[in-house]
Coordinates of C-alpha atoms and ligand atoms in Angstrom, one line a residue:
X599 CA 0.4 20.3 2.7
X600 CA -1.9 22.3 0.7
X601 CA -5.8 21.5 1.2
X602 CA -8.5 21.3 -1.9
X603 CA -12.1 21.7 -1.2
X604 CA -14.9 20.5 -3.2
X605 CA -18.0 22.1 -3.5
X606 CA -20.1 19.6 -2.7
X607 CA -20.2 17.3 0.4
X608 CA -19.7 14.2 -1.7
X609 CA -19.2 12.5 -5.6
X610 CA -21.3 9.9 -5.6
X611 CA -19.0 8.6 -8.5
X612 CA -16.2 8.9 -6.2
X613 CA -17.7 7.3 -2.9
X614 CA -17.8 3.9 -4.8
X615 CA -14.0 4.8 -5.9
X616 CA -13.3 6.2 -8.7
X617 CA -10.1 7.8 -8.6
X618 CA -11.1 11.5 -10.8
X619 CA -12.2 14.5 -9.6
X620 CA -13.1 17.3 -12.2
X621 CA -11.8 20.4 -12.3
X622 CA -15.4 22.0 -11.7
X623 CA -15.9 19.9 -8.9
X624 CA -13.4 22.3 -7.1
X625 CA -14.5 25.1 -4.9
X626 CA -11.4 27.1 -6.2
X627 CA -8.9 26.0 -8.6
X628 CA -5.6 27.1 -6.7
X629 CA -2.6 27.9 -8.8
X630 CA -0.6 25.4 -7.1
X631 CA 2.7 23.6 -9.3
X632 CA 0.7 21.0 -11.4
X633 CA 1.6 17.5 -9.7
X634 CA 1.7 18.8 -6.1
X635 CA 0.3 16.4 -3.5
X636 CA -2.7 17.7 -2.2
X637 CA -5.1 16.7 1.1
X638 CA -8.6 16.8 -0.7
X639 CA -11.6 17.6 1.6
X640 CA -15.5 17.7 0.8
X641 CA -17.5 20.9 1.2
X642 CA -17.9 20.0 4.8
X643 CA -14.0 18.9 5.5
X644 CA -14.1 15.5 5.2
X645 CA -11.0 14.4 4.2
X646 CA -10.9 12.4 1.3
X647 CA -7.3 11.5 1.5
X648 CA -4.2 12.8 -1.0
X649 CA -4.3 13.2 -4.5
X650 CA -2.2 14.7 -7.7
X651 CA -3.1 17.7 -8.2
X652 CA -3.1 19.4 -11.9
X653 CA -4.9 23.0 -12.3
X654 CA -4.6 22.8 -16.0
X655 CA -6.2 19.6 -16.4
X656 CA -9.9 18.7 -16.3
X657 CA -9.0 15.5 -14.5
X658 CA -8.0 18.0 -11.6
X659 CA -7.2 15.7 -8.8
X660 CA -6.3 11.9 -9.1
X661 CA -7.1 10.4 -6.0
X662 CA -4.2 8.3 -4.7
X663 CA -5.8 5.9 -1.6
X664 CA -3.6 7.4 1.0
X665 CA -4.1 9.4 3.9
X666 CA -1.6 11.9 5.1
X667 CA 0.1 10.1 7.1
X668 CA 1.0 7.9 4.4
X669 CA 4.2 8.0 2.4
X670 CA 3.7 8.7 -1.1
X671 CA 7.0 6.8 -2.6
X672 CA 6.3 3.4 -0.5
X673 CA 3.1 3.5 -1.6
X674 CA 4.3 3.7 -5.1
X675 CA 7.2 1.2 -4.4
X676 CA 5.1 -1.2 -2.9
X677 CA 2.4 -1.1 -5.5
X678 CA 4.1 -1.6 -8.4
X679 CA 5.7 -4.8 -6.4
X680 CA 2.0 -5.7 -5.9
X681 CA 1.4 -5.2 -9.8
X682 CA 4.4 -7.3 -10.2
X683 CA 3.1 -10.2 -8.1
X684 CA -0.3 -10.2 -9.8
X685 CA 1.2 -10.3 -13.3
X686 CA 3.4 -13.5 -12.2
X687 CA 0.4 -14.9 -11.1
X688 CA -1.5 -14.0 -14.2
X689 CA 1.1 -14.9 -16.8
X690 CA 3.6 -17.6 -14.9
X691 CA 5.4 -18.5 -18.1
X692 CA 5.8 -14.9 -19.7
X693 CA 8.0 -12.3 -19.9
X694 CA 6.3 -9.4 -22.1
X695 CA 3.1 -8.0 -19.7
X696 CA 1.7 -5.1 -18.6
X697 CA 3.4 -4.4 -15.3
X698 CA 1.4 -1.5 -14.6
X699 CA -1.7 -0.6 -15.5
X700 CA -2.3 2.7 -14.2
X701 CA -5.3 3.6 -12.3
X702 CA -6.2 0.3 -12.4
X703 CA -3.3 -0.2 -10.1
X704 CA -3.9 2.2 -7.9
X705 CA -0.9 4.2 -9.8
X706 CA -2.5 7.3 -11.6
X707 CA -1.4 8.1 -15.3
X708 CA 1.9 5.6 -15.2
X709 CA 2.0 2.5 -17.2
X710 CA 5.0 0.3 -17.7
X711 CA 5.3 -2.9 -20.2
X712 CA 7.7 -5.4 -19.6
X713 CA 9.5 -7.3 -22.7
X714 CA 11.8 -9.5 -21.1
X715 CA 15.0 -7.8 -20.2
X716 CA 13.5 -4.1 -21.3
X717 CA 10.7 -2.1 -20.2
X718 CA 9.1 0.9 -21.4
X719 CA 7.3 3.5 -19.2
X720 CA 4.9 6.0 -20.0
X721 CA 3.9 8.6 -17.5
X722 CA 0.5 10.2 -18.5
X723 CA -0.3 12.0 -14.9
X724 CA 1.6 15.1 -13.6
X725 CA 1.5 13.9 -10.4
X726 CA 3.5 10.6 -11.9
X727 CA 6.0 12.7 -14.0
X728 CA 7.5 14.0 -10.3
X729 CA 8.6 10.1 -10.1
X730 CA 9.7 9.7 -13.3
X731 CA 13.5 9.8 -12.0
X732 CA 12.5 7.4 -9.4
X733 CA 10.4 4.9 -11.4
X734 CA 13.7 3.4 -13.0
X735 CA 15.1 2.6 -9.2
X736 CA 12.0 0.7 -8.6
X737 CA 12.3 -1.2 -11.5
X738 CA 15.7 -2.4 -11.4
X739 CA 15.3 -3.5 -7.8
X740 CA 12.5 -5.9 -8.6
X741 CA 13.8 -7.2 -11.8
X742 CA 17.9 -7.3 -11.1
X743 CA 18.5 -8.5 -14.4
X744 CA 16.5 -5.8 -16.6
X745 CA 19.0 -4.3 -19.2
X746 CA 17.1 -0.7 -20.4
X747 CA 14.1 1.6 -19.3
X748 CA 12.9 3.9 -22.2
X749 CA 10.3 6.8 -21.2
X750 CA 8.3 6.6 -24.7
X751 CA 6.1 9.6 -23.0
X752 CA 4.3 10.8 -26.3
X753 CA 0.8 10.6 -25.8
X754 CA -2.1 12.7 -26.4
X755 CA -3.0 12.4 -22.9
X756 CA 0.4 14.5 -21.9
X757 CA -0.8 17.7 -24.0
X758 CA -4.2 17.1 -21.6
X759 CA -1.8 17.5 -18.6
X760 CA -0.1 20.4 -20.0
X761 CA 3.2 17.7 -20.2
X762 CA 6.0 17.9 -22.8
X763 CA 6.4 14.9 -25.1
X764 CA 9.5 13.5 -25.2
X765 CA 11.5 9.7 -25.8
X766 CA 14.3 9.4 -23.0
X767 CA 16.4 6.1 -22.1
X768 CA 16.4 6.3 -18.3
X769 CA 18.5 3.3 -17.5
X770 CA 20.8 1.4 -19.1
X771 CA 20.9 0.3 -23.2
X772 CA 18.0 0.1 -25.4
X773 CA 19.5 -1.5 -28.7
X774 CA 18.1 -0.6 -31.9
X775 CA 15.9 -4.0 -32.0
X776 CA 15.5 -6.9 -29.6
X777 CA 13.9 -9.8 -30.1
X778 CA 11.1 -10.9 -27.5
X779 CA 8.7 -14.1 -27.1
X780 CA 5.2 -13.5 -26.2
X781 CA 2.4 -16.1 -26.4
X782 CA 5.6 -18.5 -27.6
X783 CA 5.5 -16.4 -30.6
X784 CA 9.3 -14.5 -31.6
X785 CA 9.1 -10.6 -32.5
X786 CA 12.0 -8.5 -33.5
X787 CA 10.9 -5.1 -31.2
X788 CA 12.1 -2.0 -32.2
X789 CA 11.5 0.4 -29.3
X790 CA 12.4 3.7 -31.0
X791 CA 9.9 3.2 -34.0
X792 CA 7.4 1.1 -32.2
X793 CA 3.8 2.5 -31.8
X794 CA 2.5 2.9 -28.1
X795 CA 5.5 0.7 -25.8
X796 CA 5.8 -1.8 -28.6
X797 CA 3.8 -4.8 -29.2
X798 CA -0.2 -5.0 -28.1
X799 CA 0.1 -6.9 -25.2
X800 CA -3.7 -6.2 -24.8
X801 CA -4.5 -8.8 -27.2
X802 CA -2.7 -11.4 -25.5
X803 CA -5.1 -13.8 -24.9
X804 CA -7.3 -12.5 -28.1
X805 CA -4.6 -13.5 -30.2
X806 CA -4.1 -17.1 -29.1
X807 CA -7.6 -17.8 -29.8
X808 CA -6.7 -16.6 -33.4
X809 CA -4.1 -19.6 -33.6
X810 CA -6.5 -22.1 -32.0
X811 CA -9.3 -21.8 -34.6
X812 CA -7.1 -20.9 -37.8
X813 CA -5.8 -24.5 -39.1
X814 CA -6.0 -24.4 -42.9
X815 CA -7.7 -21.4 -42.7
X816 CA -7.0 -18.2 -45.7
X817 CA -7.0 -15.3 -43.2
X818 CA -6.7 -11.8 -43.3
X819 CA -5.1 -9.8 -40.6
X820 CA -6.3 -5.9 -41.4
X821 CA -4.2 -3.4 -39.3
X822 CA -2.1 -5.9 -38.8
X823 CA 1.1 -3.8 -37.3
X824 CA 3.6 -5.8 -36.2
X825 CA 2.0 -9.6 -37.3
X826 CA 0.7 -10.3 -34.3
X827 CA -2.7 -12.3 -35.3
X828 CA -0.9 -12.8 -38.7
X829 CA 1.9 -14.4 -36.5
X830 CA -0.6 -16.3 -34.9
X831 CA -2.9 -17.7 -37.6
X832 CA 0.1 -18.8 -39.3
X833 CA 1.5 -21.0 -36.2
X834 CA -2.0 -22.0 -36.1
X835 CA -1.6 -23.7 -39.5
X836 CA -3.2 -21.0 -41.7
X837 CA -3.1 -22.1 -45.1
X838 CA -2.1 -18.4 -46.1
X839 CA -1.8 -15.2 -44.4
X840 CA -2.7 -11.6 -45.5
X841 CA -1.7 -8.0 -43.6
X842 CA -2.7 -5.2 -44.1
X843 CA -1.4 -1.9 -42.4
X844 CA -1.1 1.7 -43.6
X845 CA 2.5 2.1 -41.8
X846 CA 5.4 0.0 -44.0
X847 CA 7.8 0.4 -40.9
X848 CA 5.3 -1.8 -39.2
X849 CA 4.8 -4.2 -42.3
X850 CA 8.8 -4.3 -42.5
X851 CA 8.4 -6.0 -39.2
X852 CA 6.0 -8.1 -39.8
X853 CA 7.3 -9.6 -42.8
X854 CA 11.0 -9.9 -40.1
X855 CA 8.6 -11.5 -37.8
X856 CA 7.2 -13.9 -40.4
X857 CA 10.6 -15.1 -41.3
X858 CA 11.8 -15.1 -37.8
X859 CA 9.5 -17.9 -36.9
X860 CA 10.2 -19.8 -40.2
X861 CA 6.9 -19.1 -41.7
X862 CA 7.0 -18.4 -45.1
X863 CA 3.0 -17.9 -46.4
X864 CA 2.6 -14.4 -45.5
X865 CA 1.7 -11.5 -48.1
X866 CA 2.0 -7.9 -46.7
X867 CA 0.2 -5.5 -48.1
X868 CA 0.8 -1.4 -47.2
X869 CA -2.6 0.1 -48.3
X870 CA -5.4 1.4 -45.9
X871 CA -7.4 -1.4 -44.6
X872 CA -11.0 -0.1 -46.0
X873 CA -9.8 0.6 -49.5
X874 CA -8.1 -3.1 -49.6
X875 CA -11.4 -4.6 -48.1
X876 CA -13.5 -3.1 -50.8
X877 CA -11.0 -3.9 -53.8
X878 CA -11.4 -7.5 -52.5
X879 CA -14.7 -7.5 -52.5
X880 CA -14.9 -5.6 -55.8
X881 CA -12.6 -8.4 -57.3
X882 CA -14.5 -11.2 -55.5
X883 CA -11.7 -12.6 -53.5
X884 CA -13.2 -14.6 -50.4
X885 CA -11.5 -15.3 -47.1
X886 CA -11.9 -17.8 -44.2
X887 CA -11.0 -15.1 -41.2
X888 CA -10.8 -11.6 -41.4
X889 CA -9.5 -10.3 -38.3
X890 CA -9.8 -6.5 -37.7
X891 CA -7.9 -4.3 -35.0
X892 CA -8.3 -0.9 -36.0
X893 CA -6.6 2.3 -34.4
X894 CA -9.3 4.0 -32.0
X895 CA -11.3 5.6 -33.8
X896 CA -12.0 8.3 -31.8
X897 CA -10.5 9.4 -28.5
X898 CA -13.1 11.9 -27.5
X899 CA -16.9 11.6 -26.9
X900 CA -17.6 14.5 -29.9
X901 CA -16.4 11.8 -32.8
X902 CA -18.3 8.9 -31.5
X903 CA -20.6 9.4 -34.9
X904 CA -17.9 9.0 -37.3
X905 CA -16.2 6.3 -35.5
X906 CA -19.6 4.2 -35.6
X907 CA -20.1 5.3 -38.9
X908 CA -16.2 4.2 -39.7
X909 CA -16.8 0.4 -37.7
X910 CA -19.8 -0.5 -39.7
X911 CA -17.5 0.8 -43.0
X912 CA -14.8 -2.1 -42.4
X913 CA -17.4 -4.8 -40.5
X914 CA -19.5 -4.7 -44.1
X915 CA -16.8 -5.5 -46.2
X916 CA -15.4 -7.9 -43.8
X917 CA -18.4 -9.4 -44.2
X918 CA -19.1 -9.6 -47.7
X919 CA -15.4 -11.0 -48.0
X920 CA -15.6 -14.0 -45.8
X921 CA -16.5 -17.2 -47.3
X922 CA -19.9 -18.9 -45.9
X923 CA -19.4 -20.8 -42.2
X924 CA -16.2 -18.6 -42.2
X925 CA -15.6 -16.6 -39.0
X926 CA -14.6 -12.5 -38.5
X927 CA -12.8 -11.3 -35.5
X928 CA -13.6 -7.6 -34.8
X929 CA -12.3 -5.5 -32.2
X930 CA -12.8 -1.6 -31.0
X931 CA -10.0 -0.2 -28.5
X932 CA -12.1 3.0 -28.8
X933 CA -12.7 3.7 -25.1
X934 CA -16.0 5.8 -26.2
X935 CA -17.9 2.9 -27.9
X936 CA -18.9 0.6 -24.9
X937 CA -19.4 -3.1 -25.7
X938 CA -23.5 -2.5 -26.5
X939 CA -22.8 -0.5 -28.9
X940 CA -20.5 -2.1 -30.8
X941 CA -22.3 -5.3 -31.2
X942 CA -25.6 -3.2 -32.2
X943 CA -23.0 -1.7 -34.8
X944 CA -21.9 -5.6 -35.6
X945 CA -26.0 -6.7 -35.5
X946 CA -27.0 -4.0 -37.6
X947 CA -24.4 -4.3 -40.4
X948 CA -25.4 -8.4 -40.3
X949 CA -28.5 -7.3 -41.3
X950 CA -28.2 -5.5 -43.5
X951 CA -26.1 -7.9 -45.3
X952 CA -28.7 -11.0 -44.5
X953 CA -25.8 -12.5 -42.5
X954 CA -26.7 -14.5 -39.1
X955 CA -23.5 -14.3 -36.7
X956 CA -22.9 -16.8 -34.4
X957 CA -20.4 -15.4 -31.7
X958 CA -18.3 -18.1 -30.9
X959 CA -16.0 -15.9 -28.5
X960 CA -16.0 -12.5 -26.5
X961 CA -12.6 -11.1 -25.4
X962 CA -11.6 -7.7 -24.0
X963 CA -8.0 -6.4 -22.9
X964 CA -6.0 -9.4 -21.4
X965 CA -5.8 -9.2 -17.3
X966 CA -2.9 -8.0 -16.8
X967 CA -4.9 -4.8 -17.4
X968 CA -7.3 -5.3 -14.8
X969 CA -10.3 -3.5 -15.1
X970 CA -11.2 -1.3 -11.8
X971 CA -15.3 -1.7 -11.5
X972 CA -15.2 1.8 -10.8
X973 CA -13.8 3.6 -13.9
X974 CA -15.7 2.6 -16.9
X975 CA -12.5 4.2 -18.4
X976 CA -9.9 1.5 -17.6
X977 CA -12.3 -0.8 -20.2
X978 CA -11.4 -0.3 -23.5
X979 CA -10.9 -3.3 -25.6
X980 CA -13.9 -5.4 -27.0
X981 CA -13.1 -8.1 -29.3
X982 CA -15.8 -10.8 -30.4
X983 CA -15.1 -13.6 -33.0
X984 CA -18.0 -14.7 -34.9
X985 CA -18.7 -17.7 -36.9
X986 CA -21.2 -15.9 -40.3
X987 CA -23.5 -17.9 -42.4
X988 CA -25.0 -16.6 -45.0
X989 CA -27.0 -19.6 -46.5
Ligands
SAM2140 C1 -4.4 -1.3 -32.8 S1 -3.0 -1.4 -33.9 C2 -3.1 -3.0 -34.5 C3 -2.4 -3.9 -33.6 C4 -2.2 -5.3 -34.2 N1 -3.4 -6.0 -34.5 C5 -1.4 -6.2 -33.2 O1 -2.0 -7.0 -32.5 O2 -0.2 -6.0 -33.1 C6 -3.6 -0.5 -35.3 C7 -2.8 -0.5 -36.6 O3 -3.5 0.1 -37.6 C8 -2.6 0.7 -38.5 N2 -3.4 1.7 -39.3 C9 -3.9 2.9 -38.9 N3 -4.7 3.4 -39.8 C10 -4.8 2.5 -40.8 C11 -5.5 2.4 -42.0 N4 -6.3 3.4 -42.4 N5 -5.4 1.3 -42.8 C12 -4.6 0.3 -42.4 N6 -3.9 0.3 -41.3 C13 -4.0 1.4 -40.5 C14 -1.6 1.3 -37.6 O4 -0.4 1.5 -38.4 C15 -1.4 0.2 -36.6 O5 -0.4 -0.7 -36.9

């Protein structure tokens, strides 16, 4: 097996475990196939265990926990079981989770979400795509009764590991559109036209809050995709329902989803969610909730300006939308806007518009994806729901 050196004697990042190494952390960056298995050792040879190795990457070498004595397939067999165990545990009366959370689980660059019978996979590692054949056996032996695998492996991500994009069925049937029950909530899922796997699971637990506080409420769900907080306000006894979502394949859905669960007071509305909030401030239409659940805003450190300017964009005519002792949920899933700065962002447009905010509850990506202490990366979902007065 092929040794990498670092130039240094040790990552202080690393010795409390994160799993990256970057490319210019490398004594040499050997042309070896991107995805080998590599022993890596410090400056001075300690050995630092195996790892995926990608020389066109920056994230050159993904640390994988094992030694080399260790076999790299039971490993990944026996930690996706241990994913599995922890989701049951998490989520006993579901069946649409996160199996696999990458990194977090000790799996670099693979993710796989579970909706009922069918699960989608997306492989974001070199190192990971060597399995992808693989990945599918694993599967079907843990869950004996799962019906289709799709590879939906288009990401940005890939291009950063030099990998192809492509959509693949690797077992079984994926039909056009199933219909799945998350959070006792029915959604017809279309896994070909579905953004990311298919539904947010990462809201999960952010969503049911939604229904608990939304009893005779008039709510607005901006970026709504699919309906899921729609969905939710409205079995929460929202007195009306309004989403808003650039994409009308998503809206289609949501609308399907609305009549799905016999609801019948939603109004879907395909516009970009900035230019609706300001006509309805412009035309003085008031709401009780306004839930927002943008796109990211930016995926790299070099846009974080615009995306802060974009946030306090929608959060101020949020708030000069919602009705006095009404509430706004607000969320960032941009990994490069950590949780201080998007409340200053929240703090600073409340002041400006002479609002006090009361925050009534802080969310964040549901557990079944688990944070690891020691990547700041795998956290990327704030969400806070605050009660606004404005007397
Ligand atoms: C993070 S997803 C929202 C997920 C949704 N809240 C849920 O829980 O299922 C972001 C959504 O924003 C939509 N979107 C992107 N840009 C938009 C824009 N400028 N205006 C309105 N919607 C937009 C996308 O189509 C996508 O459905």
């Amino acid at each position: 097996m092929e040794k990498i050196r670092l130039r240094v004697k040790k990552i202080p990042r690393v010795e409390i475990g994160h799993l990256w190494i970057f490319s210019n952390e490398l004594e040499t960056v050997p042309k070896l196939e991107p995805g080998s298995i590599v022993e890596v050792l410090t400056s001075e040879g300690k050995s630092l265990g195996l790892a995926f190795y990608n020389p066109h990457s920056l994230i050159a070498l993904r640390l994988l926990k094992l030694t080399i004595v260790d076999d790299v397939l039971r490993s990944i067999k026996y930690r996706i079981l241990r994913a599995k165990l922890l989701r049951e545990k998490i989520f006993p009366n579901e069946n649409c989770y996160r199996l696999v959370y990458a990194e977090s689980d000790c799996l670099p660059g693979l993710i796989i979400d579970r909706f009922a019978d069918y699960f989608v996979v997306q492989v974001n590692s070199a190192g990971m795509e060597k399995f992808i054949d693989t990945i599918p056996k694993i599967i079907t032996e843990l869950y004996p009764n799962c019906k289709g695998i799709i590879a939906k492996n288009v990401t940005h991500f890939r291009k950063l590991e030099g990998l192809e994009n492509y959509e693949k069925v690797l077992f079984g049937q994926i039909p056009e559109e199933v219909v799945v029950t998350e959070s006792g909530v029915k959604y017809i899922l279309n896994f070909y036209q579905a953004q990311k796997t298919g539904l947010f699971l990462d809201q999960k637990l952010n969503k049911r809050f939604i229904r608990r506080i939304s009893s005779n409420l008039k709510v607005l769900d901006c970026y709504s995709n699919f309906g899921g907080f729609g969905l939710n306000a409205a079995l929460g006894g929202a007195r009306e329902v309004t989403l808003v979502d650039i994409s009308d394949t998503a809206l289609g859905y949501a609308r399907r989803n609305f009549e799905l669960n016999g609801l019948k007071n939603g109004n879907f509305v395909c516009m970009d969610a900035l230019d609706f909030l300001r006509q309805e401030f412009n035309q003085n239409r008031k709401y009780d909730l306004v839930v927002l659940d943008p796109p990211s805003f930016t995926k790299s450190k070099k846009n974080v300006q615009s995306a802060i300017a974009g946030y306090h964009q929608i959060n101020k005519f949020a708030m000069r939308i919602i009705s006095d002792n009404g509430f706004l949920a607000t969320a960032s899933c941009s990994m490069h806007i950590d949780e201080p700065t998007f409340l200053h962002i929240i703090e600073e447009v409340a002041y400006s518009q002479r609002i006090t905010l009361k925050l009534i509850y802080r969310g964040g990506q549901a557990p079944d994806h688990p944070i690891l202490l020691s990547m700041p990366e795998t956290r990327y979902l704030k969400f806070f729901v605050f009660q606004i007065s404005k007397g």
